[in-house]
Every structure is written in C-alpha cells, then in structure tokens.
Coordinates of C-alpha atoms and ligand atoms in Angstrom, one line a residue:
X24 CA -21.8 10.8 30.7
X25 CA -18.1 11.9 30.6
X26 CA -16.8 9.8 27.6
X27 CA -13.2 9.3 26.3
X28 CA -13.0 8.9 22.5
X29 CA -9.9 7.4 21.1
X30 CA -8.7 8.3 17.5
X31 CA -5.9 6.4 16.2
X32 CA -3.2 7.9 13.8
X33 CA -4.9 6.3 10.7
X34 CA -8.5 7.4 11.6
X35 CA -8.5 11.1 10.5
X36 CA -11.9 11.1 9.0
X37 CA -13.1 14.6 9.8
X38 CA -16.7 13.6 8.3
X39 CA -17.2 11.1 10.9
X40 CA -20.6 11.3 12.6
X41 CA -18.9 11.5 16.0
X42 CA -17.9 15.1 15.0
X43 CA -21.4 16.2 14.0
X44 CA -22.1 17.8 17.2
X45 CA -20.0 19.4 19.8
X46 CA -20.6 17.9 23.2
X47 CA -18.4 18.9 26.1
X48 CA -18.9 15.5 27.8
X49 CA -16.8 13.9 25.1
X50 CA -13.1 14.0 25.3
X51 CA -11.1 13.2 22.1
X52 CA -7.8 11.5 22.7
X53 CA -4.9 11.5 20.2
X54 CA -1.4 10.3 20.9
X55 CA 1.9 10.0 19.0
X56 CA 3.2 6.9 20.5
X57 CA 6.5 5.0 20.6
X58 CA 4.2 1.8 20.4
X59 CA 3.3 3.0 17.0
X60 CA 6.7 4.1 15.7
X61 CA 8.6 1.1 17.0
X62 CA 6.7 -2.1 15.9
X63 CA 8.6 -1.9 12.8
X64 CA 11.3 0.5 11.6
X65 CA 9.7 3.2 9.5
X66 CA 10.7 5.5 6.8
X67 CA 11.3 9.2 8.4
X68 CA 8.6 10.6 5.9
X69 CA 6.0 8.0 7.1
X70 CA 6.4 9.2 10.7
X71 CA 6.5 12.9 9.8
X72 CA 3.5 12.4 7.5
X73 CA 1.3 10.6 10.1
X74 CA 2.4 12.8 13.1
X75 CA 1.8 16.1 11.0
X76 CA -1.6 14.8 9.7
X77 CA -2.7 13.9 13.2
X78 CA -1.7 17.3 14.7
X79 CA -3.6 19.1 11.9
X80 CA -6.5 16.9 12.6
X81 CA -6.4 17.5 16.3
X82 CA -6.3 21.3 15.6
X83 CA -9.2 21.2 13.2
X84 CA -11.4 19.3 16.0
X85 CA -10.1 21.9 18.4
X86 CA -11.1 24.6 16.1
X87 CA -14.6 23.3 15.8
X88 CA -14.9 23.4 19.6
X89 CA -14.4 19.8 20.4
X90 CA -12.4 18.9 23.6
X91 CA -9.1 17.4 22.4
X92 CA -6.3 15.8 24.7
X93 CA -3.4 15.4 22.2
X94 CA 0.0 14.0 23.3
X95 CA 3.0 14.8 21.2
X96 CA 5.9 12.4 20.9
X97 CA 8.1 14.7 23.0
X98 CA 5.5 15.3 25.8
X99 CA 7.1 14.3 29.2
X100 CA 3.8 12.8 30.4
X101 CA 3.1 10.8 27.1
X102 CA 3.0 7.1 28.3
X103 CA 3.9 6.1 24.7
X104 CA 1.7 2.9 24.7
X105 CA -2.1 2.4 24.5
X106 CA -3.0 0.6 27.7
X107 CA -1.2 3.3 29.9
X108 CA -2.6 6.0 27.9
X109 CA -6.0 5.1 28.3
X110 CA -5.8 4.1 31.9
X111 CA -4.0 7.2 32.9
X112 CA -6.5 9.4 31.0
X113 CA -9.5 7.6 32.5
X114 CA -8.2 8.2 35.9
X115 CA -7.2 11.9 35.3
X116 CA -10.2 13.1 33.7
X117 CA -12.7 11.0 35.7
X118 CA -14.1 9.3 32.5
X119 CA -17.3 7.1 32.8
X120 CA -17.2 5.5 29.4
X121 CA -14.7 4.6 26.7
X122 CA -15.4 4.8 22.9
X123 CA -13.2 3.7 20.0
X124 CA -13.3 3.3 16.3
X125 CA -12.7 -0.1 14.8
X126 CA -9.0 -0.4 14.3
X127 CA -7.9 -1.6 10.7
X128 CA -4.9 -3.5 12.1
X129 CA -5.4 -6.9 13.8
X130 CA -2.7 -5.9 16.3
X131 CA -4.5 -2.9 17.6
X132 CA -7.8 -4.7 17.4
X133 CA -6.6 -7.4 19.7
X134 CA -4.9 -4.8 22.0
X135 CA -7.9 -2.6 22.3
X136 CA -10.3 -5.6 23.0
X137 CA -7.9 -6.5 25.8
X138 CA -7.9 -3.0 27.1
X139 CA -11.8 -2.9 27.2
X140 CA -12.0 -6.2 28.9
X141 CA -9.8 -4.8 31.7
X142 CA -11.7 -1.6 32.3
X143 CA -14.1 -1.0 35.1
X144 CA -16.2 1.2 33.0
X145 CA -18.3 0.4 29.9
X146 CA -16.9 0.7 26.5
X147 CA -18.3 1.0 22.9
X148 CA -16.8 0.5 19.5
X149 CA -17.9 2.5 16.4
X150 CA -17.3 2.0 12.7
X151 CA -14.9 4.3 11.0
X152 CA -17.3 5.1 8.3
X153 CA -14.6 5.0 5.8
X154 CA -14.9 1.8 3.7
X155 CA -17.5 0.9 1.2
X156 CA -17.5 -2.7 2.9
X157 CA -17.8 -4.0 6.3
X158 CA -15.0 -6.2 7.5
X159 CA -16.9 -9.5 6.8
X160 CA -18.4 -8.4 3.4
X161 CA -15.9 -10.2 1.2
X162 CA -16.1 -13.2 3.4
X163 CA -19.9 -13.5 3.0
X164 CA -19.7 -12.7 -0.7
X165 CA -17.4 -15.8 -1.2
X166 CA -19.1 -18.1 1.4
X167 CA -19.1 -21.6 0.0
X168 CA -16.9 -20.9 -2.9
X169 CA -13.5 -22.5 -3.4
X170 CA -11.6 -19.6 -4.9
X171 CA -11.6 -15.8 -4.1
X172 CA -11.7 -13.8 -7.4
X173 CA -11.1 -10.1 -7.3
X174 CA -13.2 -9.5 -10.6
X175 CA -16.2 -11.2 -9.2
X176 CA -16.0 -9.1 -5.9
X177 CA -15.2 -5.8 -8.1
X178 CA -18.4 -6.5 -10.3
X179 CA -20.5 -7.0 -7.3
X180 CA -19.2 -3.6 -6.0
X181 CA -19.9 -1.8 -9.1
X182 CA -23.5 -3.0 -9.2
X183 CA -24.2 -2.4 -5.5
X184 CA -22.8 1.0 -5.5
X185 CA -24.0 1.9 -9.0
X186 CA -20.6 3.1 -10.1
X187 CA -19.9 3.6 -13.7
X188 CA -23.1 1.6 -14.6
X189 CA -25.6 2.3 -17.4
X190 CA -28.9 0.5 -17.0
X191 CA -27.4 -2.2 -15.0
X192 CA -24.7 -2.7 -17.5
X193 CA -20.9 -1.5 -17.3
X194 CA -20.3 1.8 -18.7
X195 CA -18.4 1.4 -22.0
X196 CA -19.7 -2.1 -22.5
X197 CA -17.0 -3.8 -20.6
X198 CA -16.3 -4.4 -16.8
X199 CA -12.5 -4.3 -17.2
X200 CA -10.2 -2.5 -19.5
X201 CA -7.1 -4.0 -18.1
X202 CA -5.9 -4.8 -21.6
X203 CA -5.6 -1.2 -22.8
X204 CA -3.7 -0.4 -19.4
X205 CA -0.3 -1.6 -20.5
X206 CA 1.5 1.1 -22.5
X207 CA 5.1 1.9 -22.1
X208 CA 5.9 5.5 -21.7
X209 CA 8.4 7.0 -24.2
X210 CA 8.5 10.6 -23.4
X211 CA 5.1 11.7 -24.5
X212 CA 2.5 12.4 -23.5
X213 CA 4.1 15.0 -21.2
X214 CA 3.8 14.4 -17.5
X215 CA 2.9 17.3 -15.4
X216 CA 5.2 18.2 -12.5
X217 CA 3.9 16.6 -9.3
X218 CA 2.0 18.6 -6.9
X219 CA 4.3 18.9 -3.8
X220 CA 3.1 20.8 -0.7
X221 CA 6.7 21.8 0.4
X222 CA 5.8 22.1 3.9
X223 CA 8.5 23.1 6.6
X224 CA 8.5 20.2 8.9
X225 CA 11.9 21.0 10.8
X226 CA 10.3 21.4 14.1
X227 CA 8.6 18.1 13.9
X228 CA 11.6 16.3 12.7
X229 CA 13.5 17.7 15.6
X230 CA 11.1 16.5 18.1
X231 CA 11.1 13.0 16.5
X232 CA 15.1 12.9 16.5
X233 CA 15.0 14.0 20.2
X234 CA 12.6 11.3 21.1
X235 CA 15.2 8.9 19.5
X236 CA 12.9 7.3 17.2
X237 CA 14.8 4.8 15.1
X238 CA 13.9 5.6 11.4
X239 CA 15.5 5.3 8.0
X240 CA 15.2 6.8 4.6
X241 CA 15.6 10.5 3.5
X242 CA 13.7 13.7 4.1
X243 CA 14.0 17.4 3.0
X244 CA 12.6 18.9 6.2
X245 CA 12.0 22.4 4.3
X246 CA 10.1 20.7 1.6
X247 CA 7.8 18.0 2.8
X248 CA 5.9 16.8 -0.2
X249 CA 2.9 15.1 1.2
X250 CA -0.5 16.4 2.0
X251 CA -1.3 16.5 5.7
X252 CA -4.8 17.9 6.0
X253 CA -8.1 17.3 4.5
X254 CA -7.7 20.5 2.4
X255 CA -4.4 19.5 1.0
X256 CA -5.6 16.0 0.2
X257 CA -8.5 17.5 -1.7
X258 CA -6.1 19.7 -3.6
X259 CA -4.1 16.5 -4.7
X260 CA -7.4 14.8 -5.7
X261 CA -8.4 17.7 -7.9
X262 CA -4.9 17.8 -9.3
X263 CA -5.1 14.1 -10.2
X264 CA -8.5 14.7 -11.9
X265 CA -7.4 17.7 -13.9
X266 CA -3.9 16.7 -14.8
X267 CA -3.4 13.1 -14.6
X268 CA -6.6 11.0 -15.0
X269 CA -6.7 11.4 -18.8
X270 CA -3.7 9.0 -19.1
X271 CA -3.8 7.0 -15.8
X272 CA -5.1 3.8 -17.4
X273 CA -2.9 3.8 -20.3
X274 CA 0.5 4.0 -18.4
X275 CA -0.6 2.4 -15.2
X276 CA 2.0 -0.4 -15.6
X277 CA 4.8 1.7 -17.2
X278 CA 8.3 2.2 -15.7
X279 CA 10.5 5.1 -16.3
X280 CA 14.0 6.0 -15.0
X281 CA 13.2 9.9 -15.2
X282 CA 9.7 9.8 -14.0
X283 CA 8.8 8.5 -10.5
X284 CA 5.2 9.0 -10.5
X285 CA 4.1 9.0 -14.2
X286 CA 0.3 9.2 -14.1
X287 CA -0.2 7.8 -10.7
X288 CA -2.4 9.7 -8.2
X289 CA -0.1 9.5 -5.0
X290 CA -3.4 9.3 -2.9
X291 CA -2.8 6.2 -1.2
X292 CA -1.6 7.9 2.0
X293 CA -4.6 10.4 2.0
X294 CA -7.0 7.5 1.9
X295 CA -5.1 5.1 4.3
X296 CA -5.0 7.9 6.9
X297 CA -8.6 8.4 6.1
X298 CA -8.1 12.1 5.4
X299 CA -10.0 11.3 2.3
X300 CA -12.6 8.6 1.9
X301 CA -12.7 6.2 -1.0
X302 CA -16.2 7.5 -1.7
X303 CA -15.0 11.1 -1.9
X304 CA -12.2 10.0 -4.2
X305 CA -14.3 7.9 -6.4
X306 CA -17.3 10.4 -6.5
X307 CA -14.9 13.2 -7.4
X308 CA -13.2 11.2 -10.2
X309 CA -16.5 9.8 -11.7
X310 CA -18.0 13.5 -11.6
X311 CA -15.0 14.8 -13.3
X312 CA -15.2 12.1 -16.0
X313 CA -19.0 12.9 -16.7
X314 CA -18.1 16.7 -17.0
X315 CA -15.1 15.8 -19.4
X316 CA -16.4 12.8 -21.2
X317 CA -15.3 14.0 -24.5
X318 CA -11.6 14.2 -23.4
X319 CA -11.3 11.2 -21.1
X320 CA -11.8 7.7 -22.2
X321 CA -13.7 5.2 -19.8
X322 CA -10.7 2.9 -19.8
X323 CA -8.6 5.6 -17.8
X324 CA -11.5 6.1 -15.2
X325 CA -12.4 2.3 -15.0
X326 CA -8.6 1.5 -14.4
X327 CA -8.6 3.8 -11.4
X328 CA -12.0 2.9 -10.0
X329 CA -11.0 -0.8 -10.1
X330 CA -7.9 -0.1 -7.9
X331 CA -10.0 1.5 -5.1
X332 CA -13.6 0.0 -5.4
X333 CA -11.9 -3.3 -6.4
X334 CA -8.5 -4.0 -5.0
X335 CA -8.4 -1.7 -2.0
X336 CA -11.7 -3.2 -0.7
X337 CA -10.7 -6.6 -1.6
X338 CA -7.5 -6.6 0.3
X339 CA -9.2 -5.3 3.4
X340 CA -11.8 -8.2 3.1
X341 CA -9.0 -10.8 2.6
X342 CA -7.1 -9.4 5.4
X343 CA -10.1 -9.6 8.0
X344 CA -11.0 -13.1 6.5
X345 CA -7.6 -14.5 7.0
X346 CA -5.9 -12.9 9.8
X347 CA -4.1 -13.8 12.2
X348 CA -2.9 -16.9 10.3
X349 CA -2.1 -14.9 7.2
X350 CA 0.8 -13.1 8.7
X351 CA 2.6 -16.7 9.3
X352 CA 2.1 -18.0 5.8
X353 CA 5.1 -19.0 3.9
X354 CA 3.7 -21.6 1.3
X355 CA 6.7 -21.5 -0.9
X356 CA 9.0 -21.9 2.0
X357 CA 11.3 -19.2 1.4
X358 CA 14.0 -18.4 3.9
X359 CA 16.7 -16.2 2.6
X360 CA 17.8 -12.8 4.0
X361 CA 16.8 -9.6 2.6
X362 CA 20.0 -8.2 0.8
X363 CA 21.6 -5.2 2.3
X364 CA 21.0 -3.1 -0.7
X365 CA 17.3 -2.9 0.1
X366 CA 18.4 -0.3 2.8
X367 CA 20.9 1.7 0.6
X368 CA 19.8 1.2 -3.0
X369 CA 23.5 0.3 -3.9
X370 CA 23.3 -2.3 -6.6
X371 CA 24.2 -2.7 -10.3
X372 CA 20.8 -3.9 -11.1
X373 CA 19.4 -0.5 -12.4
X374 CA 15.8 -1.4 -12.1
X375 CA 16.4 -2.1 -8.3
X376 CA 18.7 0.5 -7.9
X377 CA 16.3 3.2 -9.2
X378 CA 13.1 1.7 -7.5
X379 CA 14.8 1.2 -4.1
X380 CA 16.6 4.6 -4.2
X381 CA 13.3 6.3 -5.0
X382 CA 11.6 4.4 -2.1
X383 CA 14.3 5.4 0.2
X384 CA 14.1 9.1 -1.0
X385 CA 10.3 9.6 -1.3
X386 CA 8.8 6.8 0.8
X387 CA 7.0 6.0 -2.4
X388 CA 7.1 3.5 -5.5
X389 CA 4.3 3.0 -7.8
X390 CA 2.6 -0.3 -8.1
X391 CA 4.7 -2.0 -10.9
X392 CA 8.0 -1.0 -9.0
X393 CA 6.6 -2.6 -6.0
X394 CA 5.5 -5.7 -7.7
X395 CA 7.5 -6.3 -10.8
X396 CA 10.8 -4.9 -9.8
X397 CA 11.4 -5.2 -5.9
X398 CA 8.8 -7.7 -5.1
X399 CA 9.7 -9.8 -8.2
X400 CA 13.3 -9.8 -7.3
X401 CA 12.6 -10.7 -3.6
X402 CA 10.5 -13.7 -4.7
X403 CA 12.9 -14.9 -7.3
X404 CA 15.8 -14.8 -4.6
X405 CA 13.5 -16.6 -2.3
X406 CA 13.5 -14.0 0.6
X407 CA 11.7 -14.9 3.8
X408 CA 8.2 -13.2 3.4
X409 CA 8.7 -12.0 7.1
X410 CA 11.6 -10.0 6.0
X411 CA 10.0 -8.6 2.9
X412 CA 6.9 -7.7 4.9
X413 CA 8.9 -5.8 7.5
X414 CA 10.6 -3.8 4.6
X415 CA 7.4 -2.8 2.8
X416 CA 5.6 -2.1 6.0
X417 CA 8.4 0.3 7.1
X418 CA 9.4 2.1 3.7
X419 CA 6.1 3.3 2.2
X420 CA 4.2 6.2 3.5
X421 CA 0.9 4.4 2.7
X422 CA 2.1 1.2 4.4
X423 CA -0.6 -0.1 7.0
X424 CA -0.6 -3.7 7.7
X425 CA -4.2 -4.5 6.3
X426 CA -3.1 -3.3 2.8
X427 CA 0.5 -3.9 2.9
X428 CA 0.6 -7.5 3.9
X429 CA -2.0 -8.7 1.6
X430 CA -0.1 -7.0 -1.2
X431 CA 3.3 -8.2 -0.1
X432 CA 2.8 -11.5 1.3
X433 CA -0.1 -12.3 -1.0
X434 CA 0.0 -10.6 -4.3
X435 CA 3.7 -10.2 -4.5
X436 CA 5.2 -13.1 -2.6
X437 CA 2.7 -15.8 -3.3
X438 CA 3.3 -16.8 0.3
X439 CA -0.5 -17.4 0.8
X440 CA -0.3 -20.1 -2.0
X441 CA -2.6 -18.2 -4.3
X442 CA -5.4 -16.8 -2.1
X443 CA -4.9 -13.3 -3.6
X444 CA -3.0 -13.9 -6.8
X445 CA -3.8 -16.8 -9.2
X446 CA -0.1 -17.2 -10.2
X447 CA 3.1 -15.7 -8.9
X448 CA 4.1 -12.4 -10.2
X449 CA 7.5 -13.3 -11.4
X450 CA 9.3 -12.5 -14.7
X451 CA 12.6 -12.4 -16.3
X452 CA 14.2 -9.2 -17.7
X453 CA 11.9 -9.3 -20.6
X454 CA 8.9 -7.8 -18.8
X455 CA 10.9 -5.0 -17.1
X456 CA 12.5 -4.2 -20.6
X457 CA 9.0 -4.4 -22.2
X458 CA 7.4 -1.9 -19.8
X459 CA 10.3 0.7 -19.4
X460 CA 13.8 2.0 -20.0
X461 CA 15.7 0.6 -17.0
X462 CA 17.6 -1.8 -19.1
X463 CA 19.0 0.8 -21.5
X464 CA 21.1 2.2 -18.6
X465 CA 22.0 -1.1 -16.9
X466 CA 25.3 -2.8 -16.4
X467 CA 23.7 -6.1 -17.3
X468 CA 22.1 -7.0 -20.7
X469 CA 18.4 -8.0 -20.5
X470 CA 18.9 -10.3 -23.7
X471 CA 21.7 -12.3 -22.5
X472 CA 20.6 -15.4 -20.7
X473 CA 23.9 -16.6 -19.2
X474 CA 27.3 -15.4 -18.2
X475 CA 28.7 -12.4 -16.3
X476 CA 26.9 -9.8 -18.5
X477 CA 23.5 -11.6 -18.4
X478 CA 20.6 -9.9 -16.3
X479 CA 20.3 -11.6 -12.9
X480 CA 16.6 -11.7 -13.3
X481 CA 17.0 -14.2 -16.3
X482 CA 19.0 -16.9 -14.4
X483 CA 16.9 -16.1 -11.2
X484 CA 13.6 -16.6 -13.1
X485 CA 14.4 -20.3 -14.4
X486 CA 15.9 -21.2 -11.2
X487 CA 12.8 -20.4 -9.3
X488 CA 10.6 -22.1 -11.6
X489 CA 12.8 -25.1 -11.4
X490 CA 13.2 -25.0 -7.5
X491 CA 9.5 -24.3 -6.9
X492 CA 7.7 -26.1 -9.7
X493 CA 6.2 -28.7 -7.4
X494 CA 4.1 -26.0 -5.8
X495 CA 2.6 -25.2 -9.2
X496 CA 1.9 -28.3 -10.9
X497 CA -1.9 -28.0 -10.6
X498 CA -1.9 -24.3 -11.5
X499 CA -3.2 -23.9 -14.9
X500 CA -1.9 -20.3 -15.3
X501 CA 1.7 -21.7 -14.8
X502 CA 1.4 -24.5 -17.4
X503 CA 2.9 -22.4 -20.2
X504 CA 5.9 -21.2 -18.0
X505 CA 6.4 -24.8 -16.9
X506 CA 6.3 -26.3 -20.3
X507 CA 9.0 -23.8 -21.4
X508 CA 11.2 -24.8 -18.3
X509 CA 10.7 -28.5 -19.5
X510 CA 12.2 -27.7 -22.9
X511 CA 15.5 -26.4 -21.6
X512 CA 18.4 -28.8 -21.9
X513 CA 20.0 -30.1 -18.7
X514 CA 23.2 -28.2 -19.4
X515 CA 21.4 -25.0 -20.0
X516 CA 19.4 -25.3 -16.9
X517 CA 22.5 -26.2 -14.9
X518 CA 24.4 -23.0 -16.2
X519 CA 21.4 -20.9 -15.2
X520 CA 21.1 -22.4 -11.8
X521 CA 24.7 -22.1 -11.1
X522 CA 24.5 -18.3 -11.7
X523 CA 21.3 -18.0 -9.7
X524 CA 22.8 -19.7 -6.8
X525 CA 25.8 -17.2 -6.9
X526 CA 23.5 -14.2 -6.9
X527 CA 21.3 -15.7 -4.1
X528 CA 24.3 -16.4 -2.0
X529 CA 25.9 -13.1 -2.4
X530 CA 23.1 -10.6 -3.6
X531 CA 25.1 -7.5 -2.7
X532 CA 27.8 -8.3 -5.2
X533 CA 25.5 -8.0 -8.2
Ligands
FAD12 P1 -2.6 4.7 -8.0 O1 -1.6 3.9 -9.0 O2 -2.7 6.2 -8.3 O3 -3.8 4.0 -7.6 C1 -5.0 4.6 -6.9 C2 -5.2 4.0 -5.7 O4 -5.8 2.7 -5.9 C3 -4.1 3.9 -4.7 O5 -3.9 5.2 -3.9 C4 -4.5 2.8 -3.6 O6 -5.4 3.3 -2.7 C5 -5.5 1.9 -4.7 N1 -4.6 0.7 -5.1 C6 -4.0 0.5 -6.2 N2 -3.5 -0.7 -6.1 C7 -4.0 -1.3 -4.9 C8 -3.8 -2.6 -4.4 N3 -3.0 -3.5 -5.1 N4 -4.2 -2.9 -3.2 C9 -4.9 -1.9 -2.6 N5 -5.3 -0.7 -3.1 C10 -4.6 -0.4 -4.3 N6 -0.9 0.1 -1.1 C11 -1.1 0.7 -0.1 O7 -2.0 1.6 0.0 N7 -0.3 0.5 1.2 C12 0.5 -0.5 1.1 O8 1.3 -0.7 2.0 C13 0.9 -1.2 -0.2 N8 1.9 -2.2 -0.3 C14 2.3 -2.7 -1.5 C15 3.1 -3.7 -1.5 C16 3.3 -4.4 -2.7 C17 4.3 -5.4 -2.8 C18 2.4 -4.1 -3.8 C19 2.7 -4.8 -5.1 C20 1.5 -3.1 -3.8 C21 1.2 -2.5 -2.6 N9 0.3 -1.4 -2.4 C22 0.0 -0.9 -1.2 C23 -0.6 -1.1 -3.6 C24 -0.1 -0.1 -4.5 O9 1.1 -0.3 -5.0 C25 -0.2 1.3 -3.8 O10 -1.6 1.6 -3.4 C26 0.1 2.5 -4.9 O11 1.3 2.2 -5.4 C27 -0.1 3.8 -4.2 O12 0.3 4.9 -5.1 P2 -0.8 5.7 -5.8 O13 -1.7 6.2 -4.8 O14 0.0 6.7 -6.8 O15 -1.6 4.7 -6.6
SF4_13 FE1 16.8 -4.8 -14.4 FE2 18.1 -6.7 -15.8 FE3 17.0 -4.6 -17.0 FE4 19.3 -4.3 -15.5 S1 19.0 -5.5 -17.4 S2 17.5 -2.9 -15.6 S3 18.9 -5.7 -13.8 S4 15.9 -6.1 -15.7

C-alpha cells in the first residue's frame, strides 16, 4: 500500500524502527515551512540549525535507499503549511495511507488530528521512540496525589530504568547531590574551548533571507557552531564526556562573564531535534563514568543524569498533563511589557547585558542565566508570561514548546501557581553575586539597597514580595522571605518600592 510518512523538523531520529527496512511503498515527507518559521519570531541560528539538520537527515535517509520527498523553504511548489502539503502530496503521489509520528507540540498534535479527520484515506500515528516515558506516564505516576514532585518522579525513573543503581539503592548512597552542585567558578579548573563545528551555512542563510523569513539574533554564516547530523551530535556528546563531565555538577549553577558555556554540555538541541536520544546520551555518559570512576565523582554524573532522566522527562509529562490550559496560566497576574533591551542587550545591568547579548549572539544561555538572571528579572518586573514565553521560544536553539513553556511559564515565572516549582525563583543581587562575577563589572552596586547606585534587583525583589505576598501566604517555602519582608520599616519599604516602580515603568533606562 503506497504510504506517505511525515517527519517533522524535531523528529530526526535515524534509529526509528520506520527506517529499519527500505520499502519503496513508503514515501517519507519532510518540509521546511513558513508555518513553522512564523508561529513565533525565531533566532536565525535556530532556523538554520533545524533546516540544516533536516536536510542532513533527509540526505541520510536517501543514501540508505528510502524514498524521500523534501521541500526546501525556497522551493516554488512548497505549500508552506501542513494541511496543503499533505493534501497535495497525497493527490500527486496517489497515496493510499498516511502515517505520522506523535508530535511533541500541542499545536501540531491538534493540527495533525484535524488533518487526519479530513482525509479520505486511512491514517496511523506512531511513537517517536525518543523519550523514556510515554505522554501519560507522569500523569499516571501522580494519580490521586495533590502535588507533583520532580524528586519522586526522578527516583521512580532511576529505579525503573536501573540507572546509577547498586542493588536497588542509589549509587553513591544518595539520590541527589544537588547540594554539591553549587560552586562559583573563579578561573580554575580550566575550561576547555568549546567544540564548534564551524560549518559554512551561507547558501542556506541566503535561501532563508530570500524567502523573507522574519528572524532576529546574530550568526556567523562561515562558522555555524552547532551540530547538525547524528555524527556531529555524537562528537559533541563524546567531547562532553571526555572534557566536561568531570566538573559538570560542581559548576552547574555558576555564572561567569568570560565563560559562556562553563562545563555545560550544549546537548539540548541535539536531543530536542531527536538527532540523539536521551538514552544514547545517558548510556554514553554512564558508561564513560564506569570506565573512569577513579577520576569522576558520582556527584558530577548524577547531576547530569538528573537533568535528563529527571527534569527533561518531567517537563514533558507536565506539558501533556496540563495542556492546553497551561499556555494561558498567569496566576500572579503579571501584565507588564517585555523591555526593549531583551532584543538588543543594551542595559547597564551587567548580568542582563551579558546574558541577553550572549543569547542574541549564540542562541544559547545556560540554565542559571535563563532562570536566575533573565527569568528572575522578568518575574520581578512582572512581565506578562505570554511575552516572556514568546521571547524564550524564539531565542534559544533548543526551544520547543513542550520544554520551553514548562520551564518559562512554570519553573521561571511561577505563572502556574507552583505546579512545576515549589516556590518562585526570585532573588536580589545577592544570589547573582554569590554565583558569579557579573557584579564586579557592573554600573550598579550589589550591596547598596537603595538610591541611584543600588542594584535594581534589590528594590525589585522586595517590591515583588510586597506586591505578590497574598499569593504566597500558604507557601511554607516562602515563609522566611516573607518574615524578612515583615521586618522592614514602612519608610524603608516605601523607598524600595518607589525605586522599583521607576524601574518597572522605564526598564530601558536602567
Ligand atoms: P546542560 O546544563 O548541559 O544539561 C544537560 C541537559 O539536561 C540539557 O541538554 C537538557 O536536555 C536537560 N535539562 C537541563 N535542565 C533542564 C530543564 N530544566 N528542563 C528540561 N531539560 C533540562 N531547555 C530546553 O531544552 N529547551 C528550552 O526551550 C528551555 N527553556 C528554558 C527556559 C527557562 C526559563 C529555563 C529556566 C530553562 C529552560 N530550559 C530549556 C532548560 C535548560 O536551561 C536547558 O535545557 C539548558 O540550558 C540547555 O543547555 P545544555 O544542553 O548545555 O544543558
Ligand atoms: Fe546584575 Fe545587580 Fe550584579 Fe549589576 S549589581 S550585575 S544588575 S545583580
């Protein structure tokens, strides 16, 4: 039976069982579409990264002998949207059955269901064979429980998949080494130069430009750094194991003006596009650890495994449990606009200047920059979560809604009222100074609490607590912060709030 099989841009899993055998009755369909470039404004490196990876993937299938129909963004007969693409291909190729892989985005899931309902031929949906969990596994794990807890989910996953376990007990005697993952990096140990693939993507970039795709951010078209094939992704994974894993956990939360990547893996894009599976990543890292046990402490490895086996799968489960309502949540009732400097990096606040400029230059920021610098500021200035989401979804090369929205709206902006995070991730300058050196080179002083020189984060922090305290009155984890707030004199609080109001009204002046 002549079958059309759709592969979306984030479904680049070469090991999928679809490809085990060549069958000339199967036509694989891939398309670079305006539908996907335009639903939000994307960083140019994100568009280039996905399109180049898709092209490499299509070529690999072709080389293996599979029938592939590939539409480039610049192809004249590219319908640029899914319904027309599928309809046109079915009719032109006399297709008798339509197959697709479970999309990870709610938007595409809905669209494909609607398309299938409208078809006059049978359709079938297949698993992507990528994640450890099914869409509903987290929902079932927490059935009947009042609170979702990442830690409980993570332990279940460790046991179920027998990862870093010794006779049914966690390796190293502890489930979680989070406490030892909080070192500041002060110049040593030396950080190896990042592995960059320096690909020339000029032609592709020209095609994207002539198609008038509206993007933002910077790119060096002669030296595109990201991996765009399974082979390159594997190289990045091996580089992480041999060069970075030894210190990954220690400096996971560190911030530094000169080091954009520290010991982070930069593997999120490889997994979110599915060029690497989380299992391939975890198996490789664990195997490397067992071979080098004398040199690598369990805390480094556990810290890494927790992010992928724990947080990544957890976020996916929360997404499918809570969507579509999740995308509308704004429990803290925040409605301010995103400052202009999010699009330029031009602000005197050094931590934000560095983190945002880096995001615009590299389509990447590590977790603590995303959470405790940029996200912290957005929450303290009470920016509308819709605007925060749109920015995060566009700017990072790894941003796909299922993992972006749960991190942004949930973990970072507390717009879900505490489904993902048990307390809001807000801090004054103190935390940013403790974890890095941004404050040393800043126009503001992290120790000054009020007045023109004072760090904006300080006034904003107390103002946020004062304005939003009714939301946290039953939250045990906020009680210490709220009792410190209660100790502030009326005059001190008024002064802080006046400064905070000025910052919130004219964020681009600070
Ligand atoms: P590493 O620090 O090397 O971590 C290893 C891997 O663990 C990552 O590649 C990633 O796959 C996984 N991981 C780590 N933290 C998380 C997390 N909180 N949730 C899910 N997976 C995690 N991650 C995305 O993949 N896409 C996003 O759009 C995204 N948006 C974010 C938005 C905000 C506001 C925050 C706070 C975090 C976001 N994250 C997102 C999570 C995390 O910041 C990135 O996965 C990480 O920075 C990617 O860099 P890395 O590969 O070097 O990560
Ligand atoms: Fe950021 Fe404040 Fe430190 Fe400046 S002083 S780097 S604004 S935390």
